[in-house]
mmCIF file with all atom_site columns, C-alpha atoms in Angstrom:
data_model
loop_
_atom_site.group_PDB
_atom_site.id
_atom_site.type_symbol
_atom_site.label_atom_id
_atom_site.label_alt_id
_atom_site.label_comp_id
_atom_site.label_asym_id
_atom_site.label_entity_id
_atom_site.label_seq_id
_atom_site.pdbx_PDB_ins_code
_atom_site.Cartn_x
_atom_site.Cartn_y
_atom_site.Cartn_z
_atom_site.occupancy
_atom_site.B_iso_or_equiv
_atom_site.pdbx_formal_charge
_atom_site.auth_seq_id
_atom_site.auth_comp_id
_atom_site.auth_asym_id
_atom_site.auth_atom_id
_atom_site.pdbx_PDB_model_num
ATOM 1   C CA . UNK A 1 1   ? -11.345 1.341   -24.178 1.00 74.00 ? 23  UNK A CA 1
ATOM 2   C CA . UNK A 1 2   ? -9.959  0.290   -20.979 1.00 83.00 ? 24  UNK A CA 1
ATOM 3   C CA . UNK A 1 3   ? -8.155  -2.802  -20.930 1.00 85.00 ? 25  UNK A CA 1
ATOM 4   C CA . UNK A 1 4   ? -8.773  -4.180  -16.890 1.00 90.00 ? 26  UNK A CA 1
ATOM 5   C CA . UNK A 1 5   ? -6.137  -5.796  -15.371 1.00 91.00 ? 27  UNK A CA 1
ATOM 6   C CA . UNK A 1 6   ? -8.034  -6.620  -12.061 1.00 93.00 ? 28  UNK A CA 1
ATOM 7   C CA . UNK A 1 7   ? -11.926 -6.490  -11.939 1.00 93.00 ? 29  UNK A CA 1
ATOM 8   C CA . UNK A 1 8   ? -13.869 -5.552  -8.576  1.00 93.00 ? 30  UNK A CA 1
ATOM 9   C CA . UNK A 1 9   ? -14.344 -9.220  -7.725  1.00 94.00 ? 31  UNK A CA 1
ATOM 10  C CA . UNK A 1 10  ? -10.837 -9.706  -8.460  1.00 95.00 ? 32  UNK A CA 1
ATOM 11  C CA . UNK A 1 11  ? -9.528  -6.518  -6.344  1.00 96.00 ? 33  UNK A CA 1
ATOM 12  C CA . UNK A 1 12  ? -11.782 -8.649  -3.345  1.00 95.00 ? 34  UNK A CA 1
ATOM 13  C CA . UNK A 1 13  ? -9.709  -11.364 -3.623  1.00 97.00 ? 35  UNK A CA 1
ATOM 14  C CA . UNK A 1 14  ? -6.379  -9.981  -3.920  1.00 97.00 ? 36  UNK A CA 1
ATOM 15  C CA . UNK A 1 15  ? -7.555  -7.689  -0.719  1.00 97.00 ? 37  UNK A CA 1
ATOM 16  C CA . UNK A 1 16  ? -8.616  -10.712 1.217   1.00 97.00 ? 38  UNK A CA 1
ATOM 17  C CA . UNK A 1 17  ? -5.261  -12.739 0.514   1.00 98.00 ? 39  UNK A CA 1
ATOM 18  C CA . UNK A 1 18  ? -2.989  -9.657  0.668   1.00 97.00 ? 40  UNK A CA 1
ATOM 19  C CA . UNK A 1 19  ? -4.865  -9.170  4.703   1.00 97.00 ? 41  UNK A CA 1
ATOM 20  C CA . UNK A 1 20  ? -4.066  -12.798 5.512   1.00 97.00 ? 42  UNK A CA 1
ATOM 21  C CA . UNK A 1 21  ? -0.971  -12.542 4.530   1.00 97.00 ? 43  UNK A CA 1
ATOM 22  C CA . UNK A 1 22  ? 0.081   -9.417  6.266   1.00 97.00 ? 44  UNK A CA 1
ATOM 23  C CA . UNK A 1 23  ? -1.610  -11.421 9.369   1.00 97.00 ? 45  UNK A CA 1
ATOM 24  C CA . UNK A 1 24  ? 0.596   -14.603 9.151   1.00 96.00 ? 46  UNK A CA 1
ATOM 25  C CA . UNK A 1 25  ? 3.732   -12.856 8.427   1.00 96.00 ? 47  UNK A CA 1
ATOM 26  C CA . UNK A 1 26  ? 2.946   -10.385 11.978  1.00 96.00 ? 48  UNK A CA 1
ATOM 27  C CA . UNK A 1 27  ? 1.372   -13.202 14.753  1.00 93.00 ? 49  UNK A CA 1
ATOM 28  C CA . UNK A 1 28  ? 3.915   -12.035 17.041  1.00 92.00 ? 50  UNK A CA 1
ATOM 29  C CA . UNK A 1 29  ? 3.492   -7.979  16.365  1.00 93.00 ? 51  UNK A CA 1
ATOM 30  C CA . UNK A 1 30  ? 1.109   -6.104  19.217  1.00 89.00 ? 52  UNK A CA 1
ATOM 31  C CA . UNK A 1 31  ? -0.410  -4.183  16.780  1.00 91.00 ? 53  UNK A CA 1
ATOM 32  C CA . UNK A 1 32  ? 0.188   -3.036  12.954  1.00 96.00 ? 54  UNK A CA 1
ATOM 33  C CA . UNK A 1 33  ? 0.512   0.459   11.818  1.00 97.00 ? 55  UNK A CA 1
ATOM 34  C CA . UNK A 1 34  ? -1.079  0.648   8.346   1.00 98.00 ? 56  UNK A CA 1
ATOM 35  C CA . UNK A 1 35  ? -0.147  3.840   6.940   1.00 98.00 ? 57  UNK A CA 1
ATOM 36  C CA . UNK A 1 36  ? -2.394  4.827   3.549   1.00 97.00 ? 58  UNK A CA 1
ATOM 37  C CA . UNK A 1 37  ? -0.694  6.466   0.707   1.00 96.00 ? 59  UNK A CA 1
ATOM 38  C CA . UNK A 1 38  ? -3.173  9.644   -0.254  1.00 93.00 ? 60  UNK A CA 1
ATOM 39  C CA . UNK A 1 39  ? -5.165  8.685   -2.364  1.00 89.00 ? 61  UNK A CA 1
ATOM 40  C CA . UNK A 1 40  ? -5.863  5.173   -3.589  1.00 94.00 ? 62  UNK A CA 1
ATOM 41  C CA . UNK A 1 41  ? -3.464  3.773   -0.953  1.00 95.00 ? 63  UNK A CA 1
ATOM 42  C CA . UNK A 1 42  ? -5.944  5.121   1.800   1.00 97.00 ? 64  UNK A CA 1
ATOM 43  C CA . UNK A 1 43  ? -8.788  3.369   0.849   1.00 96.00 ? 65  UNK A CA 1
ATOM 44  C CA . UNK A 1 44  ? -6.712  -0.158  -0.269  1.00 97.00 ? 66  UNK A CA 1
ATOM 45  C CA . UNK A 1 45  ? -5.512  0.563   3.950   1.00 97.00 ? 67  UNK A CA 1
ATOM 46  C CA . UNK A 1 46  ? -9.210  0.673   4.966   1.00 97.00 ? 68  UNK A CA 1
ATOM 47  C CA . UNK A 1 47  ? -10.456 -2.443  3.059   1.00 97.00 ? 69  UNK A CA 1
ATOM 48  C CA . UNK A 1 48  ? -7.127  -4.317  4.398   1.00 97.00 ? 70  UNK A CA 1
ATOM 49  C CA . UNK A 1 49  ? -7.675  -3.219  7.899   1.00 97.00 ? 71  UNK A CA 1
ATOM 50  C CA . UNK A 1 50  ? -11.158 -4.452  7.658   1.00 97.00 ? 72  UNK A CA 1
ATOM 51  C CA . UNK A 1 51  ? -10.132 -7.444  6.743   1.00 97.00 ? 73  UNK A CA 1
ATOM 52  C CA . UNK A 1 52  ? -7.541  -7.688  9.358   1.00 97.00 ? 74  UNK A CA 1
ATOM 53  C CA . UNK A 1 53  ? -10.731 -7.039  12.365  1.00 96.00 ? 75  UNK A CA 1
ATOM 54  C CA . UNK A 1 54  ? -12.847 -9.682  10.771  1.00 96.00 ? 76  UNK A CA 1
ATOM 55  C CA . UNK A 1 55  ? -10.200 -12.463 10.696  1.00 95.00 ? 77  UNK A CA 1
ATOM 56  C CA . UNK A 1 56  ? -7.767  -12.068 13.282  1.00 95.00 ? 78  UNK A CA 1
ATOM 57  C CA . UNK A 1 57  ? -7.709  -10.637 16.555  1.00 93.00 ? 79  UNK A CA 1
ATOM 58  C CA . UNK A 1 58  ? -4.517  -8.507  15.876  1.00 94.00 ? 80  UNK A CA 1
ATOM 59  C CA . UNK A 1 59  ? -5.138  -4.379  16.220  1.00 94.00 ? 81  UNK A CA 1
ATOM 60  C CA . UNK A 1 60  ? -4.683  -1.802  13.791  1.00 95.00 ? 82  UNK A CA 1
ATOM 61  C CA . UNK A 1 61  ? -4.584  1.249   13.025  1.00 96.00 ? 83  UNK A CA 1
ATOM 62  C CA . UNK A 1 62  ? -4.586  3.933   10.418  1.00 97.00 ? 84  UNK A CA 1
ATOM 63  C CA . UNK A 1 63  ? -2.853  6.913   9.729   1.00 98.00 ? 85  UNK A CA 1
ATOM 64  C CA . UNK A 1 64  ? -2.599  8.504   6.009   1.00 97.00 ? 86  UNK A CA 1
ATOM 65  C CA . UNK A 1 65  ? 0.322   10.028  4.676   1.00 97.00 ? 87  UNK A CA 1
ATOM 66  C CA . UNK A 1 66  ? 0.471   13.298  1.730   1.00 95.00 ? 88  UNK A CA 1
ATOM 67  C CA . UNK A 1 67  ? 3.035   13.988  -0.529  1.00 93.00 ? 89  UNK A CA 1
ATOM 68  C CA . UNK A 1 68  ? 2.953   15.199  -3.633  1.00 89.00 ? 90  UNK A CA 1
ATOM 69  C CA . UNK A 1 69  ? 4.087   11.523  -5.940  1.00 85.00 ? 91  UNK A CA 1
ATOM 70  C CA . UNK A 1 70  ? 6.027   13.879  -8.502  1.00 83.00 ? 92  UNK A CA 1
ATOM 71  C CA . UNK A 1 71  ? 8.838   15.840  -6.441  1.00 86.00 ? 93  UNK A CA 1
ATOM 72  C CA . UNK A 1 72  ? 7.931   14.044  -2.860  1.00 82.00 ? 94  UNK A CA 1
ATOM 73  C CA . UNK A 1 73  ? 9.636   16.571  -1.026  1.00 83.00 ? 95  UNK A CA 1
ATOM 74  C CA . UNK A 1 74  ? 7.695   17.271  2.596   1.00 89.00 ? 96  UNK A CA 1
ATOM 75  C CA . UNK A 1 75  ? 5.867   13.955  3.906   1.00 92.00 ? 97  UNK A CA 1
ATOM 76  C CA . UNK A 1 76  ? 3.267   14.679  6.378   1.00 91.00 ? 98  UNK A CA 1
ATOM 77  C CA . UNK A 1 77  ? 1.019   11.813  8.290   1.00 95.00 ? 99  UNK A CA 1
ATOM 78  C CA . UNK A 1 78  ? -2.244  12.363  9.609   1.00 95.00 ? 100 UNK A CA 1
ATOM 79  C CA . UNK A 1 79  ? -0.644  11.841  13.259  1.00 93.00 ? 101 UNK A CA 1
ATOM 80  C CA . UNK A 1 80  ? 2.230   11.866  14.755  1.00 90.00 ? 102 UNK A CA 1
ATOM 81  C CA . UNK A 1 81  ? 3.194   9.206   17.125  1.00 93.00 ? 103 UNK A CA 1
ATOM 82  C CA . UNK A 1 82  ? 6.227   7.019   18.552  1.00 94.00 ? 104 UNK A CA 1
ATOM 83  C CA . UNK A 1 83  ? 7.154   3.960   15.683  1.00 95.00 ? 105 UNK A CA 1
ATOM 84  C CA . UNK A 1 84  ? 9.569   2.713   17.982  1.00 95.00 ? 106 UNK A CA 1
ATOM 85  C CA . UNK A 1 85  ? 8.807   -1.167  18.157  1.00 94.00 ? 107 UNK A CA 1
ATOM 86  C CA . UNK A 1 86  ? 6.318   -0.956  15.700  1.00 95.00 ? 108 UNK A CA 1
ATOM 87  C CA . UNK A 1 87  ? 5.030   -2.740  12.560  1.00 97.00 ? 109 UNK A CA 1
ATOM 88  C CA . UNK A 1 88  ? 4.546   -0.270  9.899   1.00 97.00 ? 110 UNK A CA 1
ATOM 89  C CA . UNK A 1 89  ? 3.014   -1.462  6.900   1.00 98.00 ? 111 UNK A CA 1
ATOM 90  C CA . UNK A 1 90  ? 3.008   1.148   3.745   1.00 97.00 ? 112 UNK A CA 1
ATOM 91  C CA . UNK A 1 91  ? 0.419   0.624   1.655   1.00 97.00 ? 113 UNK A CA 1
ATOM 92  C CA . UNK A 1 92  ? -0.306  2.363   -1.877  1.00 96.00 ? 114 UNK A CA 1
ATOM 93  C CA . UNK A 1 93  ? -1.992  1.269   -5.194  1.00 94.00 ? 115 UNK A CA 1
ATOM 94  C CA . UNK A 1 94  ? 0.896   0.999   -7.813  1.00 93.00 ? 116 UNK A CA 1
ATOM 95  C CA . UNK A 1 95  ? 4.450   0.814   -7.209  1.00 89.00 ? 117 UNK A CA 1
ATOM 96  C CA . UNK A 1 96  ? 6.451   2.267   -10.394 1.00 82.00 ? 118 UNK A CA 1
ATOM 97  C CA . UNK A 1 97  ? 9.991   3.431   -9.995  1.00 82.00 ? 119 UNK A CA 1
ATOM 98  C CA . UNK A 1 98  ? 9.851   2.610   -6.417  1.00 85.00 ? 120 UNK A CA 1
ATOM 99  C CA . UNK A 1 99  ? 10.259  6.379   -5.730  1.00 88.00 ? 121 UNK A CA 1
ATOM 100 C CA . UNK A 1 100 ? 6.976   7.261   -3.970  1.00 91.00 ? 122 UNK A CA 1
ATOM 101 C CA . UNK A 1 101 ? 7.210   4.071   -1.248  1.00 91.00 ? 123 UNK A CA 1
ATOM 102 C CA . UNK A 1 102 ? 11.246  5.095   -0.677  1.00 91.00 ? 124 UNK A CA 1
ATOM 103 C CA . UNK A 1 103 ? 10.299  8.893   0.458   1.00 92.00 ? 125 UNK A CA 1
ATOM 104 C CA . UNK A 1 104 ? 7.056   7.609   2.257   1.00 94.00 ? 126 UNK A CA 1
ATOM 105 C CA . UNK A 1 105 ? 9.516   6.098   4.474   1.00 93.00 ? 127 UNK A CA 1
ATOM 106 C CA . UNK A 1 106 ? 10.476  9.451   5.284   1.00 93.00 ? 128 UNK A CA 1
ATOM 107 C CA . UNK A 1 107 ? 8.884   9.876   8.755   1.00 94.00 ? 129 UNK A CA 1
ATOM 108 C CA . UNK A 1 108 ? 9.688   6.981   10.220  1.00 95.00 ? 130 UNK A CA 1
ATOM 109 C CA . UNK A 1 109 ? 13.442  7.065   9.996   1.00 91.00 ? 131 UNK A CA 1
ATOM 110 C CA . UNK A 1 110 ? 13.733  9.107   13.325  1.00 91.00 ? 132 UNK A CA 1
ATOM 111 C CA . UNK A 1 111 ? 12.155  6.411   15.004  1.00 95.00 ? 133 UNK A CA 1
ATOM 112 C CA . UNK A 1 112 ? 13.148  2.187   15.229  1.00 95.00 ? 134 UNK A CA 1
ATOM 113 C CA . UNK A 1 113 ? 10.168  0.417   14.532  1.00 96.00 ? 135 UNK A CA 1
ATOM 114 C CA . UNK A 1 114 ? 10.386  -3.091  14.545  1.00 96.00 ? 136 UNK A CA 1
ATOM 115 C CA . UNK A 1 115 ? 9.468   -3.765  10.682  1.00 96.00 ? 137 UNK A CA 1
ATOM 116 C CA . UNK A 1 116 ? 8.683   -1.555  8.007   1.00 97.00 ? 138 UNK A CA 1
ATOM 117 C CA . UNK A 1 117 ? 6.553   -3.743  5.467   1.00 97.00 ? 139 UNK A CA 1
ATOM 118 C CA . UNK A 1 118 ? 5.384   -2.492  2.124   1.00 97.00 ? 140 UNK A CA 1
ATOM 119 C CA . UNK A 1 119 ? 2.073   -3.317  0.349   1.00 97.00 ? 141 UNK A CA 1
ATOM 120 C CA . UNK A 1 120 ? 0.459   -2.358  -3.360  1.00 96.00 ? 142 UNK A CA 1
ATOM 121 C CA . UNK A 1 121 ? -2.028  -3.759  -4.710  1.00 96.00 ? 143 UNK A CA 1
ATOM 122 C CA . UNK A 1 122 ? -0.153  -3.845  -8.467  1.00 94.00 ? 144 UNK A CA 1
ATOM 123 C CA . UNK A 1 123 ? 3.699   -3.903  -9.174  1.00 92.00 ? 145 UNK A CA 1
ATOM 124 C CA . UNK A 1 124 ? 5.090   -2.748  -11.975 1.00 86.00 ? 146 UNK A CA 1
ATOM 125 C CA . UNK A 1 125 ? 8.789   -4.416  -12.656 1.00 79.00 ? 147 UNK A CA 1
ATOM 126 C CA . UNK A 1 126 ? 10.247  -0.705  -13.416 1.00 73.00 ? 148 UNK A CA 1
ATOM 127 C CA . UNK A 1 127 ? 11.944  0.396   -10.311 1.00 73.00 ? 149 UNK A CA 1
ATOM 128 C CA . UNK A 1 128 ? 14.728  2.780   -10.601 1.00 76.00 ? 150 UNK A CA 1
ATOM 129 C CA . UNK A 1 129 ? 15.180  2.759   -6.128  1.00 81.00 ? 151 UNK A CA 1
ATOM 130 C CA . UNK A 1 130 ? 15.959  -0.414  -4.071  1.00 82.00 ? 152 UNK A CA 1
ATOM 131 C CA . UNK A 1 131 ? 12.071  -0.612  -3.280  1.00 86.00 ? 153 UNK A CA 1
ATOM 132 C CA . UNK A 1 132 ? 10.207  -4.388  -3.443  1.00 89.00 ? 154 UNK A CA 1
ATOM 133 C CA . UNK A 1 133 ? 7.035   -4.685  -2.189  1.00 93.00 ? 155 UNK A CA 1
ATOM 134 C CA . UNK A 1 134 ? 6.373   -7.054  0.570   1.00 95.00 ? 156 UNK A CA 1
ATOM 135 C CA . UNK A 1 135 ? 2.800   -7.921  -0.409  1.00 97.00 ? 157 UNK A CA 1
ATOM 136 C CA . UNK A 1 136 ? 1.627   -7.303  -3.837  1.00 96.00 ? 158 UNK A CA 1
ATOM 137 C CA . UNK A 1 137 ? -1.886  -8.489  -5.470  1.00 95.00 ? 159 UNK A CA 1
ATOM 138 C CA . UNK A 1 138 ? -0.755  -8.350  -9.135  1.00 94.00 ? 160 UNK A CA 1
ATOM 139 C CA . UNK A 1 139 ? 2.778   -7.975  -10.404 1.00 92.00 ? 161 UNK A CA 1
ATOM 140 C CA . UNK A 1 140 ? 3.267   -7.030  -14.015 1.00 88.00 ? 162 UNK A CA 1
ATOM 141 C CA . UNK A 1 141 ? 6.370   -6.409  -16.365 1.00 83.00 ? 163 UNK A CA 1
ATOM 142 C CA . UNK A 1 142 ? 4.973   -3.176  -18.654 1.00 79.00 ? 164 UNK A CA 1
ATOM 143 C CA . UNK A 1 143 ? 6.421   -1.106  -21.109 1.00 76.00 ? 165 UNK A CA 1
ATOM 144 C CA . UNK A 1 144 ? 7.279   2.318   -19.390 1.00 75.00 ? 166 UNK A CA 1
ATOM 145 C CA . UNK A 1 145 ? 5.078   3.766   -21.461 1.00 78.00 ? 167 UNK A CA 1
ATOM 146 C CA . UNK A 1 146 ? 1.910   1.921   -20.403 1.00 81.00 ? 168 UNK A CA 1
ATOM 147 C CA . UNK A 1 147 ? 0.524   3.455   -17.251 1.00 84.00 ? 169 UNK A CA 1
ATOM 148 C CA . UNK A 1 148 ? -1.534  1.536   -14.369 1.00 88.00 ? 170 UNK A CA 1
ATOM 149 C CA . UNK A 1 149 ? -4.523  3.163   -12.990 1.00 89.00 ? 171 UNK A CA 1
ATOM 150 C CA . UNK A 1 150 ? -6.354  1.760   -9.947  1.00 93.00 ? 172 UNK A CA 1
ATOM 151 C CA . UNK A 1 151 ? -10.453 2.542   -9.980  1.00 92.00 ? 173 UNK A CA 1
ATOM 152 C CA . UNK A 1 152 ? -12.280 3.774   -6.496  1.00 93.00 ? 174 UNK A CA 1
ATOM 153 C CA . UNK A 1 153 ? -15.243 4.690   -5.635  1.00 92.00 ? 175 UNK A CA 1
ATOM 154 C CA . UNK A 1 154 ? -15.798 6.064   -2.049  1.00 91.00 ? 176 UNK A CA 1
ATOM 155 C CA . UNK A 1 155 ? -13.964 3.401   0.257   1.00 92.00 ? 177 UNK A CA 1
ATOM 156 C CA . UNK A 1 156 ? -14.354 0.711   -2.776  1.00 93.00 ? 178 UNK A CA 1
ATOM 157 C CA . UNK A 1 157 ? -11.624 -0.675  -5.096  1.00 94.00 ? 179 UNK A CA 1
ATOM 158 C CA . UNK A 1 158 ? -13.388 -1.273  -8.727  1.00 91.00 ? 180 UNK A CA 1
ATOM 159 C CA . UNK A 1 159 ? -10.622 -2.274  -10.684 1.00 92.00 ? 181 UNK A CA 1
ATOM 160 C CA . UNK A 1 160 ? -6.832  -1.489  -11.953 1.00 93.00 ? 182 UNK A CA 1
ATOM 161 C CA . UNK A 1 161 ? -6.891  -1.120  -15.802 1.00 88.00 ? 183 UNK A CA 1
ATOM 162 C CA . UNK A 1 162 ? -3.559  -0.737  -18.261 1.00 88.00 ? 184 UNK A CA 1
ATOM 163 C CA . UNK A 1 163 ? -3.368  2.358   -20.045 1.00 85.00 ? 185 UNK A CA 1
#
Protein backbone atom coordinates (compact mmCIF):
# COMPACT_ATOMS: atom_id res chain seq x y z
CA UNK A 1 0.00 0.00 0.00
CA UNK A 2 1.28 3.29 -0.91
CA UNK A 3 1.53 5.71 1.70
CA UNK A 4 1.02 9.43 -0.42
CA UNK A 5 2.89 12.12 0.66
CA UNK A 6 1.38 14.69 -1.86
CA UNK A 7 -1.98 13.93 -3.67
CA UNK A 8 -2.75 15.37 -7.31
CA UNK A 9 -4.64 18.32 -5.85
CA UNK A 10 -1.87 18.79 -3.57
CA UNK A 11 1.02 18.48 -6.38
CA UNK A 12 -1.42 21.62 -8.04
CA UNK A 13 -0.82 23.61 -5.32
CA UNK A 14 2.68 23.14 -4.55
CA UNK A 15 3.16 23.72 -8.59
CA UNK A 16 1.21 26.91 -8.50
CA UNK A 17 3.17 28.39 -5.37
CA UNK A 18 6.56 26.91 -6.39
CA UNK A 19 5.76 29.15 -10.18
CA UNK A 20 5.00 32.29 -8.17
CA UNK A 21 7.70 32.01 -6.36
CA UNK A 22 10.27 31.42 -8.98
CA UNK A 23 8.40 34.66 -10.55
CA UNK A 24 8.92 37.03 -7.53
CA UNK A 25 12.34 35.97 -6.78
CA UNK A 26 13.30 36.76 -11.00
CA UNK A 27 11.12 40.32 -11.81
CA UNK A 28 14.25 41.71 -12.98
CA UNK A 29 15.54 38.46 -15.18
CA UNK A 30 14.71 38.82 -19.24
CA UNK A 31 13.82 35.49 -19.42
CA UNK A 32 14.24 32.07 -17.31
CA UNK A 33 15.87 29.00 -18.54
CA UNK A 34 13.99 26.05 -17.01
CA UNK A 35 15.99 23.11 -17.62
CA UNK A 36 13.89 19.56 -16.90
CA UNK A 37 15.66 16.75 -15.28
CA UNK A 38 14.70 13.47 -17.62
CA UNK A 39 12.18 12.18 -16.47
CA UNK A 40 9.83 13.47 -13.80
CA UNK A 41 11.76 16.78 -13.70
CA UNK A 42 10.60 17.40 -17.41
CA UNK A 43 7.16 17.31 -16.91
CA UNK A 44 7.28 19.23 -13.13
CA UNK A 45 9.33 22.05 -15.89
CA UNK A 46 6.27 21.99 -18.20
CA UNK A 47 3.50 22.42 -15.55
CA UNK A 48 5.84 25.28 -13.90
CA UNK A 49 6.39 26.99 -17.14
CA UNK A 50 2.73 26.95 -17.70
CA UNK A 51 2.18 28.46 -14.83
CA UNK A 52 4.79 31.02 -15.34
CA UNK A 53 2.73 32.15 -19.10
CA UNK A 54 -0.55 32.33 -17.32
CA UNK A 55 0.56 34.63 -14.45
CA UNK A 56 3.30 36.72 -15.39
CA UNK A 57 4.50 38.16 -18.43
CA UNK A 58 8.15 36.88 -17.92
CA UNK A 59 9.46 34.29 -20.93
CA UNK A 60 10.61 30.91 -20.68
CA UNK A 61 11.91 28.36 -21.99
CA UNK A 62 12.66 24.70 -21.88
CA UNK A 63 15.39 22.57 -22.51
CA UNK A 64 15.72 18.87 -20.88
CA UNK A 65 18.75 17.47 -19.68
CA UNK A 66 19.85 13.21 -19.63
CA UNK A 67 22.05 11.61 -17.46
CA UNK A 68 22.01 8.55 -16.15
CA UNK A 69 21.04 9.52 -11.88
CA UNK A 70 23.37 6.49 -10.78
CA UNK A 71 27.05 7.24 -12.17
CA UNK A 72 26.04 10.84 -13.85
CA UNK A 73 28.94 10.84 -15.90
CA UNK A 74 28.12 12.62 -19.58
CA UNK A 75 25.26 15.41 -19.21
CA UNK A 76 23.67 16.21 -22.40
CA UNK A 77 20.73 19.05 -22.89
CA UNK A 78 18.30 19.01 -25.49
CA UNK A 79 20.07 22.31 -26.94
CA UNK A 80 22.86 23.94 -26.74
CA UNK A 81 22.93 27.60 -26.29
CA UNK A 82 24.88 30.68 -24.63
CA UNK A 83 23.90 30.80 -20.45
CA UNK A 84 25.86 33.76 -20.21
CA UNK A 85 23.51 36.30 -18.28
CA UNK A 86 21.01 33.89 -17.82
CA UNK A 87 18.59 32.54 -15.17
CA UNK A 88 18.81 28.88 -15.10
CA UNK A 89 16.46 27.20 -13.02
CA UNK A 90 17.09 23.18 -12.50
CA UNK A 91 14.23 21.51 -11.88
CA UNK A 92 13.79 17.66 -10.88
CA UNK A 93 11.29 15.64 -8.70
CA UNK A 94 13.30 14.49 -5.56
CA UNK A 95 16.46 15.74 -4.35
CA UNK A 96 18.36 12.87 -2.25
CA UNK A 97 22.06 13.08 -1.73
CA UNK A 98 22.15 16.19 -3.69
CA UNK A 99 24.27 14.28 -6.27
CA UNK A 100 22.04 14.33 -9.38
CA UNK A 101 21.29 18.46 -9.16
CA UNK A 102 25.40 18.98 -8.45
CA UNK A 103 26.40 17.11 -11.93
CA UNK A 104 23.26 18.63 -13.73
CA UNK A 105 25.13 21.72 -13.25
CA UNK A 106 27.58 20.28 -15.43
CA UNK A 107 26.92 22.20 -18.69
CA UNK A 108 26.59 25.33 -17.56
CA UNK A 109 29.91 25.85 -15.87
CA UNK A 110 31.60 26.97 -19.22
CA UNK A 111 29.29 29.66 -19.37
CA UNK A 112 28.35 32.81 -16.53
CA UNK A 113 24.83 32.89 -16.24
CA UNK A 114 23.49 35.26 -14.02
CA UNK A 115 21.76 32.72 -11.41
CA UNK A 116 21.61 29.17 -11.30
CA UNK A 117 18.36 28.36 -9.17
CA UNK A 118 17.33 24.88 -8.19
CA UNK A 119 13.76 23.49 -7.90
CA UNK A 120 12.16 19.85 -6.68
CA UNK A 121 9.13 19.31 -5.98
CA UNK A 122 10.15 17.01 -2.61
CA UNK A 123 13.41 17.29 -0.47
CA UNK A 124 14.70 14.76 1.29
CA UNK A 125 17.13 16.09 4.33
CA UNK A 126 19.93 13.38 3.19
CA UNK A 127 22.41 15.24 1.16
CA UNK A 128 25.87 14.00 1.08
CA UNK A 129 26.98 17.34 -1.71
CA UNK A 130 26.60 21.08 -0.82
CA UNK A 131 23.21 21.02 -2.88
CA UNK A 132 19.88 23.04 -1.26
CA UNK A 133 17.14 23.52 -3.26
CA UNK A 134 15.96 26.95 -3.94
CA UNK A 135 12.26 26.12 -4.27
CA UNK A 136 10.95 23.00 -2.85
CA UNK A 137 7.06 21.91 -2.52
CA UNK A 138 7.53 19.38 0.33
CA UNK A 139 10.62 18.90 2.44
CA UNK A 140 10.88 15.76 4.49
CA UNK A 141 13.52 14.25 7.00
CA UNK A 142 13.34 10.18 5.97
CA UNK A 143 15.13 7.32 6.97
CA UNK A 144 17.67 6.47 4.09
CA UNK A 145 16.02 3.58 3.66
CA UNK A 146 12.58 4.95 2.74
CA UNK A 147 12.53 5.95 -0.90
CA UNK A 148 10.34 8.90 -2.53
CA UNK A 149 8.63 8.24 -5.71
CA UNK A 150 6.88 11.02 -7.67
CA UNK A 151 3.59 9.68 -9.86
CA UNK A 152 3.08 11.03 -13.72
CA UNK A 153 0.99 10.47 -16.11
CA UNK A 154 1.68 12.06 -19.59
CA UNK A 155 2.51 15.85 -18.73
CA UNK A 156 0.50 15.35 -15.22
CA UNK A 157 1.93 15.11 -11.67
CA UNK A 158 -0.47 12.53 -9.62
CA UNK A 159 1.22 12.31 -6.52
CA UNK A 160 4.71 11.62 -4.55
CA UNK A 161 4.20 8.57 -2.22
CA UNK A 162 6.92 7.19 0.60
CA UNK A 163 8.16 3.89 -0.01
Amino acid sequence: MKKYLLNAETVEKKLQRLALELIENNLDAEALILVGIEENGVVLAKNIQQRIQKNSKLSSELLTLRLNKKKPAAVTLSREMDFTGKVVVLIDDVTNSGKTLLYALKPFLNYHPAKIQTLVLVERTHTVFPITPDYKGISLATTLQDHIYVEVEGDTVTGAYLS
